[in-house]
JSON list of C-alpha atoms and ligand atoms in Angstrom, two decimals:
[
{"chain": "F", "resi": 184, "resn": "MET", "atom": "CA", "xyz": [13.66, 0.82, -9.84]},
{"chain": "F", "resi": 185, "resn": "ASN", "atom": "CA", "xyz": [12.21, -2.00, -9.45]},
{"chain": "F", "resi": 186, "resn": "ILE", "atom": "CA", "xyz": [9.04, -1.71, -7.97]},
{"chain": "F", "resi": 187, "resn": "ALA", "atom": "CA", "xyz": [6.31, -5.65, -6.00]},
{"chain": "F", "resi": 188, "resn": "VAL", "atom": "CA", "xyz": [2.84, -4.55, -5.34]},
{"chain": "F", "resi": 189, "resn": "LEU", "atom": "CA", "xyz": [1.97, -6.37, -2.30]},
{"chain": "F", "resi": 190, "resn": "ALA", "atom": "CA", "xyz": [-2.37, -7.24, -1.84]},
{"chain": "F", "resi": 191, "resn": "SER", "atom": "CA", "xyz": [-5.08, -9.10, -0.74]},
{"chain": "F", "resi": 192, "resn": "GLY", "atom": "CA", "xyz": [-8.43, -7.83, -2.64]},
{"chain": "F", "resi": 193, "resn": "ASN", "atom": "CA", "xyz": [-9.93, -6.03, -4.81]},
{"chain": "F", "resi": 194, "resn": "GLY", "atom": "CA", "xyz": [-6.65, -4.68, -6.97]},
{"chain": "F", "resi": 195, "resn": "THR", "atom": "CA", "xyz": [-8.01, -1.16, -7.48]},
{"chain": "F", "resi": 196, "resn": "ASN", "atom": "CA", "xyz": [-5.07, 1.02, -6.25]},
{"chain": "F", "resi": 197, "resn": "PHE", "atom": "CA", "xyz": [-2.27, -2.48, -7.68]},
{"chain": "F", "resi": 198, "resn": "GLU", "atom": "CA", "xyz": [-4.41, -0.81, -10.86]},
{"chain": "F", "resi": 199, "resn": "THR", "atom": "CA", "xyz": [-3.81, 3.11, -10.47]},
{"chain": "F", "resi": 200, "resn": "ILE", "atom": "CA", "xyz": [-0.33, 1.72, -9.86]},
{"chain": "F", "resi": 201, "resn": "ALA", "atom": "CA", "xyz": [-0.04, -0.06, -12.45]},
{"chain": "F", "resi": 202, "resn": "LYS", "atom": "CA", "xyz": [-1.29, 2.56, -15.35]},
{"chain": "F", "resi": 203, "resn": "ALA", "atom": "CA", "xyz": [0.56, 5.48, -13.69]},
{"chain": "F", "resi": 204, "resn": "ILE", "atom": "CA", "xyz": [3.45, 3.85, -14.51]},
{"chain": "F", "resi": 205, "resn": "LYS", "atom": "CA", "xyz": [2.95, 2.10, -17.70]},
{"chain": "F", "resi": 206, "resn": "LYS", "atom": "CA", "xyz": [1.73, 5.86, -18.90]},
{"chain": "F", "resi": 207, "resn": "GLY", "atom": "CA", "xyz": [5.77, 6.40, -17.83]},
{"chain": "F", "resi": 208, "resn": "TYR", "atom": "CA", "xyz": [4.33, 9.09, -14.92]},
{"chain": "F", "resi": 209, "resn": "ILE", "atom": "CA", "xyz": [6.23, 7.39, -12.36]},
{"chain": "F", "resi": 210, "resn": "LYS", "atom": "CA", "xyz": [9.30, 6.15, -13.51]},
{"chain": "F", "resi": 211, "resn": "ALA", "atom": "CA", "xyz": [9.79, 2.39, -13.21]},
{"chain": "F", "resi": 212, "resn": "ASN", "atom": "CA", "xyz": [9.30, -1.40, -13.29]},
{"chain": "F", "resi": 213, "resn": "LEU", "atom": "CA", "xyz": [6.09, -2.84, -11.88]},
{"chain": "F", "resi": 214, "resn": "LYS", "atom": "CA", "xyz": [7.85, -5.90, -11.35]},
{"chain": "F", "resi": 215, "resn": "VAL", "atom": "CA", "xyz": [5.83, -8.56, -9.82]},
{"chain": "F", "resi": 216, "resn": "LEU", "atom": "CA", "xyz": [2.64, -9.04, -7.91]},
{"chain": "F", "resi": 217, "resn": "ILE", "atom": "CA", "xyz": [1.85, -10.76, -4.79]},
{"chain": "F", "resi": 218, "resn": "THR", "atom": "CA", "xyz": [-0.38, -11.85, -3.00]},
{"chain": "F", "resi": 219, "resn": "ASP", "atom": "CA", "xyz": [-1.71, -14.39, 0.15]},
{"chain": "F", "resi": 220, "resn": "ARG", "atom": "CA", "xyz": [-5.22, -14.78, -1.26]},
{"chain": "F", "resi": 221, "resn": "GLU", "atom": "CA", "xyz": [-5.79, -17.60, -4.25]},
{"chain": "F", "resi": 222, "resn": "ASP", "atom": "CA", "xyz": [-9.02, -16.00, -5.26]},
{"chain": "F", "resi": 223, "resn": "ALA", "atom": "CA", "xyz": [-7.78, -11.86, -5.39]},
{"chain": "F", "resi": 224, "resn": "PHE", "atom": "CA", "xyz": [-9.49, -10.30, -8.29]},
{"chain": "F", "resi": 225, "resn": "VAL", "atom": "CA", "xyz": [-6.25, -8.21, -7.96]},
{"chain": "F", "resi": 226, "resn": "ARG", "atom": "CA", "xyz": [-4.59, -11.31, -10.33]},
{"chain": "F", "resi": 227, "resn": "VAL", "atom": "CA", "xyz": [-6.92, -11.26, -12.57]},
{"chain": "F", "resi": 228, "resn": "ARG", "atom": "CA", "xyz": [-5.88, -6.99, -12.85]},
{"chain": "F", "resi": 229, "resn": "ALA", "atom": "CA", "xyz": [-1.90, -7.82, -13.03]},
{"chain": "F", "resi": 230, "resn": "ARG", "atom": "CA", "xyz": [-3.09, -10.20, -16.23]},
{"chain": "F", "resi": 231, "resn": "ARG", "atom": "CA", "xyz": [-4.37, -7.85, -18.17]},
{"chain": "F", "resi": 232, "resn": "PHE", "atom": "CA", "xyz": [-1.27, -5.56, -17.67]},
{"chain": "F", "resi": 233, "resn": "LYS", "atom": "CA", "xyz": [0.88, -8.24, -18.18]},
{"chain": "F", "resi": 234, "resn": "ILE", "atom": "CA", "xyz": [2.81, -8.38, -14.95]},
{"chain": "F", "resi": 235, "resn": "LYS", "atom": "CA", "xyz": [3.61, -10.94, -13.21]},
{"chain": "F", "resi": 236, "resn": "GLU", "atom": "CA", "xyz": [1.75, -11.99, -10.05]},
{"chain": "F", "resi": 237, "resn": "ILE", "atom": "CA", "xyz": [2.23, -14.83, -8.10]},
{"chain": "F", "resi": 238, "resn": "PHE", "atom": "CA", "xyz": [-0.11, -16.14, -5.74]},
{"chain": "F", "resi": 239, "resn": "ILE", "atom": "CA", "xyz": [1.75, -18.22, -2.60]},
{"chain": "F", "resi": 240, "resn": "ASN", "atom": "CA", "xyz": [-0.11, -19.41, -0.19]},
{"chain": "F", "resi": 241, "resn": "PRO", "atom": "CA", "xyz": [0.10, -18.66, 4.29]},
{"chain": "F", "resi": 242, "resn": "LYS", "atom": "CA", "xyz": [-1.14, -22.19, 4.16]},
{"chain": "F", "resi": 243, "resn": "ASN", "atom": "CA", "xyz": [1.77, -23.78, 3.07]},
{"chain": "F", "resi": 244, "resn": "PHE", "atom": "CA", "xyz": [4.27, -22.55, 5.70]},
{"chain": "F", "resi": 245, "resn": "LYS", "atom": "CA", "xyz": [4.95, -23.18, 9.77]},
{"chain": "F", "resi": 246, "resn": "THR", "atom": "CA", "xyz": [5.03, -19.64, 10.81]},
{"chain": "F", "resi": 247, "resn": "ARG", "atom": "CA", "xyz": [4.87, -16.04, 9.92]},
{"chain": "F", "resi": 248, "resn": "LEU", "atom": "CA", "xyz": [8.08, -16.15, 9.58]},
{"chain": "F", "resi": 249, "resn": "ASP", "atom": "CA", "xyz": [9.19, -18.66, 6.89]},
{"chain": "F", "resi": 250, "resn": "PHE", "atom": "CA", "xyz": [5.97, -16.48, 5.01]},
{"chain": "F", "resi": 251, "resn": "ASP", "atom": "CA", "xyz": [6.86, -14.26, 4.52]},
{"chain": "F", "resi": 252, "resn": "ASN", "atom": "CA", "xyz": [10.61, -15.33, 4.23]},
{"chain": "F", "resi": 253, "resn": "GLN", "atom": "CA", "xyz": [9.63, -16.66, 0.76]},
{"chain": "F", "resi": 254, "resn": "ILE", "atom": "CA", "xyz": [8.70, -14.02, -0.16]},
{"chain": "F", "resi": 255, "resn": "ILE", "atom": "CA", "xyz": [11.35, -12.17, 0.82]},
{"chain": "F", "resi": 256, "resn": "LYS", "atom": "CA", "xyz": [13.07, -14.74, -1.50]},
{"chain": "F", "resi": 257, "resn": "ILE", "atom": "CA", "xyz": [11.00, -13.76, -4.76]},
{"chain": "F", "resi": 258, "resn": "LEU", "atom": "CA", "xyz": [11.32, -10.12, -4.50]},
{"chain": "F", "resi": 259, "resn": "LYS", "atom": "CA", "xyz": [15.13, -10.15, -3.94]},
{"chain": "F", "resi": 260, "resn": "ASN", "atom": "CA", "xyz": [15.59, -12.03, -7.23]},
{"chain": "F", "resi": 261, "resn": "GLU", "atom": "CA", "xyz": [13.86, -10.06, -9.15]},
{"chain": "F", "resi": 262, "resn": "LYS", "atom": "CA", "xyz": [15.79, -6.92, -7.54]},
{"chain": "F", "resi": 263, "resn": "VAL", "atom": "CA", "xyz": [12.29, -5.40, -5.77]},
{"chain": "F", "resi": 264, "resn": "ASP", "atom": "CA", "xyz": [13.89, -1.82, -4.32]},
{"chain": "F", "resi": 265, "resn": "LEU", "atom": "CA", "xyz": [10.14, -0.88, -3.10]},
{"chain": "F", "resi": 266, "resn": "VAL", "atom": "CA", "xyz": [7.84, -2.95, -2.00]},
{"chain": "F", "resi": 267, "resn": "ILE", "atom": "CA", "xyz": [4.66, -1.26, -2.15]},
{"chain": "F", "resi": 268, "resn": "LEU", "atom": "CA", "xyz": [1.20, -2.32, 0.18]},
{"chain": "F", "resi": 269, "resn": "ALA", "atom": "CA", "xyz": [-1.78, -2.70, -1.87]},
{"chain": "F", "resi": 270, "resn": "GLY", "atom": "CA", "xyz": [-4.43, -3.75, 0.75]},
{"chain": "F", "resi": 271, "resn": "TYR", "atom": "CA", "xyz": [-2.75, -6.04, 1.81]},
{"chain": "F", "resi": 272, "resn": "MET", "atom": "CA", "xyz": [-3.81, -7.16, 4.83]},
{"chain": "F", "resi": 273, "resn": "ARG", "atom": "CA", "xyz": [-0.85, -9.68, 6.51]},
{"chain": "F", "resi": 274, "resn": "ILE", "atom": "CA", "xyz": [0.70, -8.21, 8.98]},
{"chain": "F", "resi": 275, "resn": "LEU", "atom": "CA", "xyz": [4.32, -8.17, 7.92]},
{"chain": "F", "resi": 276, "resn": "THR", "atom": "CA", "xyz": [7.19, -9.62, 10.21]},
{"chain": "F", "resi": 277, "resn": "ALA", "atom": "CA", "xyz": [10.35, -7.81, 11.80]},
{"chain": "F", "resi": 278, "resn": "ASN", "atom": "CA", "xyz": [12.40, -9.30, 9.77]},
{"chain": "F", "resi": 279, "resn": "PHE", "atom": "CA", "xyz": [10.40, -8.58, 6.59]},
{"chain": "F", "resi": 280, "resn": "VAL", "atom": "CA", "xyz": [10.57, -4.65, 7.76]},
{"chain": "F", "resi": 281, "resn": "LYS", "atom": "CA", "xyz": [14.48, -4.33, 8.14]},
{"chain": "F", "resi": 282, "resn": "THR", "atom": "CA", "xyz": [14.94, -6.49, 5.76]},
{"chain": "F", "resi": 283, "resn": "PHE", "atom": "CA", "xyz": [13.41, -3.82, 3.18]},
{"chain": "F", "resi": 284, "resn": "LYS", "atom": "CA", "xyz": [14.18, -0.96, 6.47]},
{"chain": "F", "resi": 285, "resn": "ASN", "atom": "CA", "xyz": [12.82, 2.62, 5.29]},
{"chain": "F", "resi": 286, "resn": "LYS", "atom": "CA", "xyz": [11.43, 1.30, 1.72]},
{"chain": "F", "resi": 287, "resn": "ILE", "atom": "CA", "xyz": [7.99, 0.38, 2.02]},
{"chain": "F", "resi": 288, "resn": "LEU", "atom": "CA", "xyz": [4.50, 2.01, 1.55]},
{"chain": "F", "resi": 289, "resn": "ASN", "atom": "CA", "xyz": [1.24, 1.55, 2.61]},
{"chain": "F", "resi": 290, "resn": "ILE", "atom": "CA", "xyz": [-1.67, 3.01, 2.28]},
{"chain": "F", "resi": 291, "resn": "HIS", "atom": "CA", "xyz": [-4.62, 3.15, 5.12]},
{"chain": "F", "resi": 292, "resn": "PRO", "atom": "CA", "xyz": [-7.81, 4.21, 4.67]},
{"chain": "F", "resi": 293, "resn": "ALA", "atom": "CA", "xyz": [-8.22, 6.69, 7.58]},
{"chain": "F", "resi": 294, "resn": "LEU", "atom": "CA", "xyz": [-5.82, 9.41, 8.97]},
{"chain": "F", "resi": 295, "resn": "LEU", "atom": "CA", "xyz": [-3.57, 8.09, 11.57]},
{"chain": "F", "resi": 296, "resn": "PRO", "atom": "CA", "xyz": [-3.80, 7.51, 14.35]},
{"chain": "F", "resi": 297, "resn": "ALA", "atom": "CA", "xyz": [-6.48, 6.54, 14.33]},
{"chain": "F", "resi": 298, "resn": "PHE", "atom": "CA", "xyz": [-8.67, 3.17, 13.07]},
{"chain": "F", "resi": 299, "resn": "LYS", "atom": "CA", "xyz": [-5.90, 1.14, 12.63]},
{"chain": "F", "resi": 300, "resn": "GLY", "atom": "CA", "xyz": [-6.36, -1.98, 11.45]},
{"chain": "F", "resi": 301, "resn": "VAL", "atom": "CA", "xyz": [-9.53, -3.59, 9.20]},
{"chain": "F", "resi": 302, "resn": "ASP", "atom": "CA", "xyz": [-12.07, -2.09, 7.85]},
{"chain": "F", "resi": 303, "resn": "ALA", "atom": "CA", "xyz": [-11.80, 1.70, 8.62]},
{"chain": "F", "resi": 304, "resn": "ILE", "atom": "CA", "xyz": [-14.28, 3.22, 6.20]},
{"chain": "F", "resi": 305, "resn": "LYS", "atom": "CA", "xyz": [-16.19, 1.51, 7.48]},
{"chain": "F", "resi": 306, "resn": "ARG", "atom": "CA", "xyz": [-15.64, 2.24, 11.34]},
{"chain": "F", "resi": 307, "resn": "ALA", "atom": "CA", "xyz": [-15.32, 5.61, 10.94]},
{"chain": "F", "resi": 308, "resn": "TYR", "atom": "CA", "xyz": [-18.54, 5.72, 9.70]},
{"chain": "F", "resi": 309, "resn": "ASN", "atom": "CA", "xyz": [-20.25, 4.07, 11.93]},
{"chain": "F", "resi": 310, "resn": "TYR", "atom": "CA", "xyz": [-18.23, 5.34, 15.04]},
{"chain": "F", "resi": 311, "resn": "GLY", "atom": "CA", "xyz": [-19.77, 9.17, 13.68]},
{"chain": "F", "resi": 312, "resn": "CYS", "atom": "CA", "xyz": [-16.96, 10.67, 12.96]},
{"chain": "F", "resi": 313, "resn": "LYS", "atom": "CA", "xyz": [-17.53, 14.37, 10.98]},
{"chain": "F", "resi": 314, "resn": "ILE", "atom": "CA", "xyz": [-13.89, 13.73, 8.78]},
{"chain": "F", "resi": 315, "resn": "THR", "atom": "CA", "xyz": [-11.71, 11.26, 7.70]},
{"chain": "F", "resi": 316, "resn": "GLY", "atom": "CA", "xyz": [-9.66, 10.27, 5.40]},
{"chain": "F", "resi": 317, "resn": "VAL", "atom": "CA", "xyz": [-6.73, 9.05, 3.62]},
{"chain": "F", "resi": 318, "resn": "THR", "atom": "CA", "xyz": [-2.86, 8.16, 4.95]},
{"chain": "F", "resi": 319, "resn": "ILE", "atom": "CA", "xyz": [0.55, 6.72, 3.02]},
{"chain": "F", "resi": 320, "resn": "HIS", "atom": "CA", "xyz": [3.12, 5.74, 5.22]},
{"chain": "F", "resi": 321, "resn": "PHE", "atom": "CA", "xyz": [6.63, 3.56, 5.30]},
{"chain": "F", "resi": 322, "resn": "VAL", "atom": "CA", "xyz": [6.70, 1.07, 6.77]},
{"chain": "F", "resi": 323, "resn": "ASP", "atom": "CA", "xyz": [7.98, -0.31, 10.74]},
{"chain": "F", "resi": 324, "resn": "GLU", "atom": "CA", "xyz": [7.09, -2.90, 13.04]},
{"chain": "F", "resi": 325, "resn": "LYS", "atom": "CA", "xyz": [4.14, -1.56, 14.68]},
{"chain": "F", "resi": 326, "resn": "ILE", "atom": "CA", "xyz": [0.60, -2.07, 12.22]},
{"chain": "F", "resi": 327, "resn": "ASP", "atom": "CA", "xyz": [-0.19, 1.57, 10.58]},
{"chain": "F", "resi": 328, "resn": "HIS", "atom": "CA", "xyz": [2.67, 3.72, 12.58]},
{"chain": "F", "resi": 329, "resn": "GLY", "atom": "CA", "xyz": [5.30, 4.59, 10.03]},
{"chain": "F", "resi": 330, "resn": "PRO", "atom": "CA", "xyz": [6.06, 8.01, 8.62]},
{"chain": "F", "resi": 331, "resn": "ILE", "atom": "CA", "xyz": [3.53, 10.01, 7.08]},
{"chain": "F", "resi": 332, "resn": "ILE", "atom": "CA", "xyz": [4.04, 11.28, 4.10]},
{"chain": "F", "resi": 333, "resn": "PHE", "atom": "CA", "xyz": [1.19, 12.55, 2.95]},
{"chain": "F", "resi": 334, "resn": "GLN", "atom": "CA", "xyz": [-1.79, 12.62, 5.15]},
{"chain": "F", "resi": 335, "resn": "GLU", "atom": "CA", "xyz": [-5.30, 14.52, 3.22]},
{"chain": "F", "resi": 336, "resn": "ALA", "atom": "CA", "xyz": [-8.56, 14.61, 5.08]},
{"chain": "F", "resi": 337, "resn": "ILE", "atom": "CA", "xyz": [-12.69, 14.19, 3.46]},
{"chain": "F", "resi": 338, "resn": "LYS", "atom": "CA", "xyz": [-15.46, 15.26, 5.35]},
{"chain": "F", "resi": 339, "resn": "ILE", "atom": "CA", "xyz": [-18.04, 12.98, 6.26]},
{"chain": "F", "resi": 340, "resn": "LYS", "atom": "CA", "xyz": [-22.06, 14.72, 5.46]},
{"chain": "F", "resi": 341, "resn": "ASP", "atom": "CA", "xyz": [-24.56, 13.45, 6.44]},
{"chain": "F", "resi": 342, "resn": "THR", "atom": "CA", "xyz": [-26.15, 12.60, 2.88]},
{"chain": "F", "resi": 343, "resn": "ASP", "atom": "CA", "xyz": [-23.08, 10.08, 2.89]},
{"chain": "F", "resi": 344, "resn": "THR", "atom": "CA", "xyz": [-23.84, 6.53, 3.21]},
{"chain": "F", "resi": 345, "resn": "LEU", "atom": "CA", "xyz": [-21.37, 3.80, 3.53]},
{"chain": "F", "resi": 346, "resn": "GLU", "atom": "CA", "xyz": [-20.71, 2.85, 0.33]},
{"chain": "F", "resi": 347, "resn": "LYS", "atom": "CA", "xyz": [-21.00, 6.97, -0.56]},
{"chain": "F", "resi": 348, "resn": "LEU", "atom": "CA", "xyz": [-17.74, 7.93, 1.60]},
{"chain": "F", "resi": 349, "resn": "GLU", "atom": "CA", "xyz": [-15.87, 4.08, 0.64]},
{"chain": "F", "resi": 350, "resn": "GLU", "atom": "CA", "xyz": [-15.65, 5.69, -3.46]},
{"chain": "F", "resi": 351, "resn": "ARG", "atom": "CA", "xyz": [-14.42, 9.32, -2.22]},
{"chain": "F", "resi": 352, "resn": "ILE", "atom": "CA", "xyz": [-12.05, 7.33, 0.44]},
{"chain": "F", "resi": 353, "resn": "HIS", "atom": "CA", "xyz": [-10.99, 5.12, -2.34]},
{"chain": "F", "resi": 354, "resn": "ASP", "atom": "CA", "xyz": [-10.50, 7.89, -5.51]},
{"chain": "F", "resi": 355, "resn": "LEU", "atom": "CA", "xyz": [-8.20, 9.61, -2.62]},
{"chain": "F", "resi": 356, "resn": "GLU", "atom": "CA", "xyz": [-6.30, 7.25, -2.49]},
{"chain": "F", "resi": 357, "resn": "HIS", "atom": "CA", "xyz": [-5.69, 6.95, -6.34]},
{"chain": "F", "resi": 358, "resn": "LYS", "atom": "CA", "xyz": [-5.10, 11.12, -6.19]},
{"chain": "F", "resi": 359, "resn": "LEU", "atom": "CA", "xyz": [-2.69, 10.47, -3.67]},
{"chain": "F", "resi": 360, "resn": "TYR", "atom": "CA", "xyz": [-0.62, 7.13, -3.69]},
{"chain": "F", "resi": 361, "resn": "PRO", "atom": "CA", "xyz": [0.78, 6.89, -7.66]},
{"chain": "F", "resi": 362, "resn": "LYS", "atom": "CA", "xyz": [2.37, 11.33, -6.06]},
{"chain": "F", "resi": 363, "resn": "ALA", "atom": "CA", "xyz": [3.47, 9.35, -3.03]},
{"chain": "F", "resi": 364, "resn": "ILE", "atom": "CA", "xyz": [5.20, 6.46, -5.54]},
{"chain": "F", "resi": 365, "resn": "LYS", "atom": "CA", "xyz": [6.86, 9.04, -7.44]},
{"chain": "F", "resi": 366, "resn": "LEU", "atom": "CA", "xyz": [8.07, 11.10, -4.39]},
{"chain": "F", "resi": 367, "resn": "PHE", "atom": "CA", "xyz": [9.90, 8.22, -3.42]},
{"chain": "F", "resi": 368, "resn": "VAL", "atom": "CA", "xyz": [11.13, 6.76, -7.09]},
{"chain": "F", "resi": 369, "resn": "GLU", "atom": "CA", "xyz": [12.57, 10.11, -7.30]},
{"chain": "F", "resi": 370, "resn": "LYS", "atom": "CA", "xyz": [14.07, 9.88, -4.55]},
{"chain": "F", "resi": 371, "resn": "ARG", "atom": "CA", "xyz": [12.75, 13.32, -2.93]},
{"chain": "F", "resi": 372, "resn": "LEU", "atom": "CA", "xyz": [11.27, 12.05, 0.57]},
{"chain": "F", "resi": 373, "resn": "LYS", "atom": "CA", "xyz": [13.75, 12.34, 2.92]},
{"chain": "F", "resi": 374, "resn": "ILE", "atom": "CA", "xyz": [12.27, 10.43, 6.92]},
{"chain": "F", "resi": 375, "resn": "LYS", "atom": "CA", "xyz": [14.06, 11.91, 9.65]},
{"chain": "F", "resi": 376, "resn": "ASN", "atom": "CA", "xyz": [12.76, 10.63, 13.35]},
{"chain": "F", "resi": 377, "resn": "ARG", "atom": "CA", "xyz": [8.46, 10.06, 12.35]},
{"chain": "F", "resi": 378, "resn": "TRP", "atom": "CA", "xyz": [9.05, 13.30, 9.83]},
{"chain": "F", "resi": 379, "resn": "VAL", "atom": "CA", "xyz": [8.98, 13.26, 6.26]},
{"chain": "F", "resi": 380, "resn": "TYR", "atom": "CA", "xyz": [9.98, 15.97, 4.21]},
{"chain": "F", "resi": 381, "resn": "ILE", "atom": "CA", "xyz": [9.66, 16.37, 0.38]},
{"chain": "F", "resi": 382, "resn": "LYS", "atom": "CA", "xyz": [13.19, 17.68, -1.32]},
{"chain": "F", "resi": 383, "resn": "ASN", "atom": "CA", "xyz": [12.52, 20.69, -4.18]},
{"chain": "F", "resi": 384, "resn": "LYS", "atom": "CA", "xyz": [13.37, 18.32, -8.26]},
{"chain": "F", "resi": 385, "resn": "ASN", "atom": "CA", "xyz": [16.74, 19.10, -8.56]},
{"chain": "T", "resi": 471, "resn": "GAR", "atom": "C1", "xyz": [-7.75, 0.93, 0.74]},
{"chain": "T", "resi": 471, "resn": "GAR", "atom": "O1", "xyz": [-8.56, 1.20, 0.51]},
{"chain": "T", "resi": 471, "resn": "GAR", "atom": "C2", "xyz": [-6.87, 0.69, 1.53]},
{"chain": "T", "resi": 471, "resn": "GAR", "atom": "O2", "xyz": [-6.45, 1.38, 2.07]},
{"chain": "T", "resi": 471, "resn": "GAR", "atom": "C3", "xyz": [-6.50, -0.98, 2.09]},
{"chain": "T", "resi": 471, "resn": "GAR", "atom": "O3", "xyz": [-7.72, -1.07, 1.58]},
{"chain": "T", "resi": 471, "resn": "GAR", "atom": "C4", "xyz": [-8.26, -0.78, 0.28]},
{"chain": "T", "resi": 471, "resn": "GAR", "atom": "C5", "xyz": [-7.80, -2.12, -0.62]},
{"chain": "T", "resi": 471, "resn": "GAR", "atom": "O4", "xyz": [-8.43, -1.38, -2.06]},
{"chain": "T", "resi": 471, "resn": "GAR", "atom": "N1", "xyz": [-5.81, -1.08, 3.18]},
{"chain": "T", "resi": 471, "resn": "GAR", "atom": "C6", "xyz": [-5.98, -1.38, 4.41]},
{"chain": "T", "resi": 471, "resn": "GAR", "atom": "O5", "xyz": [-6.36, -1.50, 4.58]},
{"chain": "T", "resi": 471, "resn": "GAR", "atom": "C7", "xyz": [-4.65, -2.03, 5.18]},
{"chain": "T", "resi": 471, "resn": "GAR", "atom": "N2", "xyz": [-5.07, -1.72, 7.12]},
{"chain": "T", "resi": 471, "resn": "GAR", "atom": "P1", "xyz": [-8.04, -1.83, -3.23]},
{"chain": "T", "resi": 471, "resn": "GAR", "atom": "O6", "xyz": [-7.76, -3.61, -3.48]},
{"chain": "T", "resi": 471, "resn": "GAR", "atom": "O7", "xyz": [-8.79, -2.06, -4.46]},
{"chain": "T", "resi": 471, "resn": "GAR", "atom": "O8", "xyz": [-6.82, -1.53, -4.16]}
]
């Protein structure tokens, strides 16, 4: 199975996934990293792992559709079967989602449907939530909305600073994302309406 990662930032999730593949925990090929940010640190991480990385400048495209079509072209060229969003800070067009229907995963640093969108950790913290967490889900046409694969909660302690909470969220992300990807690669995820069922290993 061929995998592509789309990311815009630091890339700790990307690196965790790259390691899990290298170790053979996830049996797939990480074909390409695509980013929309020239200065994204994730690009450095990809080069360290000798994974092809492509920066696509959104400014070179008139519309979001044109931009996404360029990405689709690359993904098709690379024969990608699974698209992983790992801190990709753009909304996919409906056309993109349709092209890779039920083949796009996203990670979100909150318990959806709470705190959709950007800065979710900070917003949950500032809201005074006692619990937040991580969600991994399939991507559909709506933002941070598709069927949920994994969701795990984290208690926010009185002693937590935002930085501490961010660290705990990221640790949890790095634990959960490889597991979810492994299940997808092993074709063990079955979607029925909004429910995702995990099939036992044969
Ligand atoms: C992660 O916390 C991920 O959940 C979040 O961006 C961060 C990327 O970190 N994604 C979103 O907020 C998407 N709405 P990373 O670049 O170190 O993997």
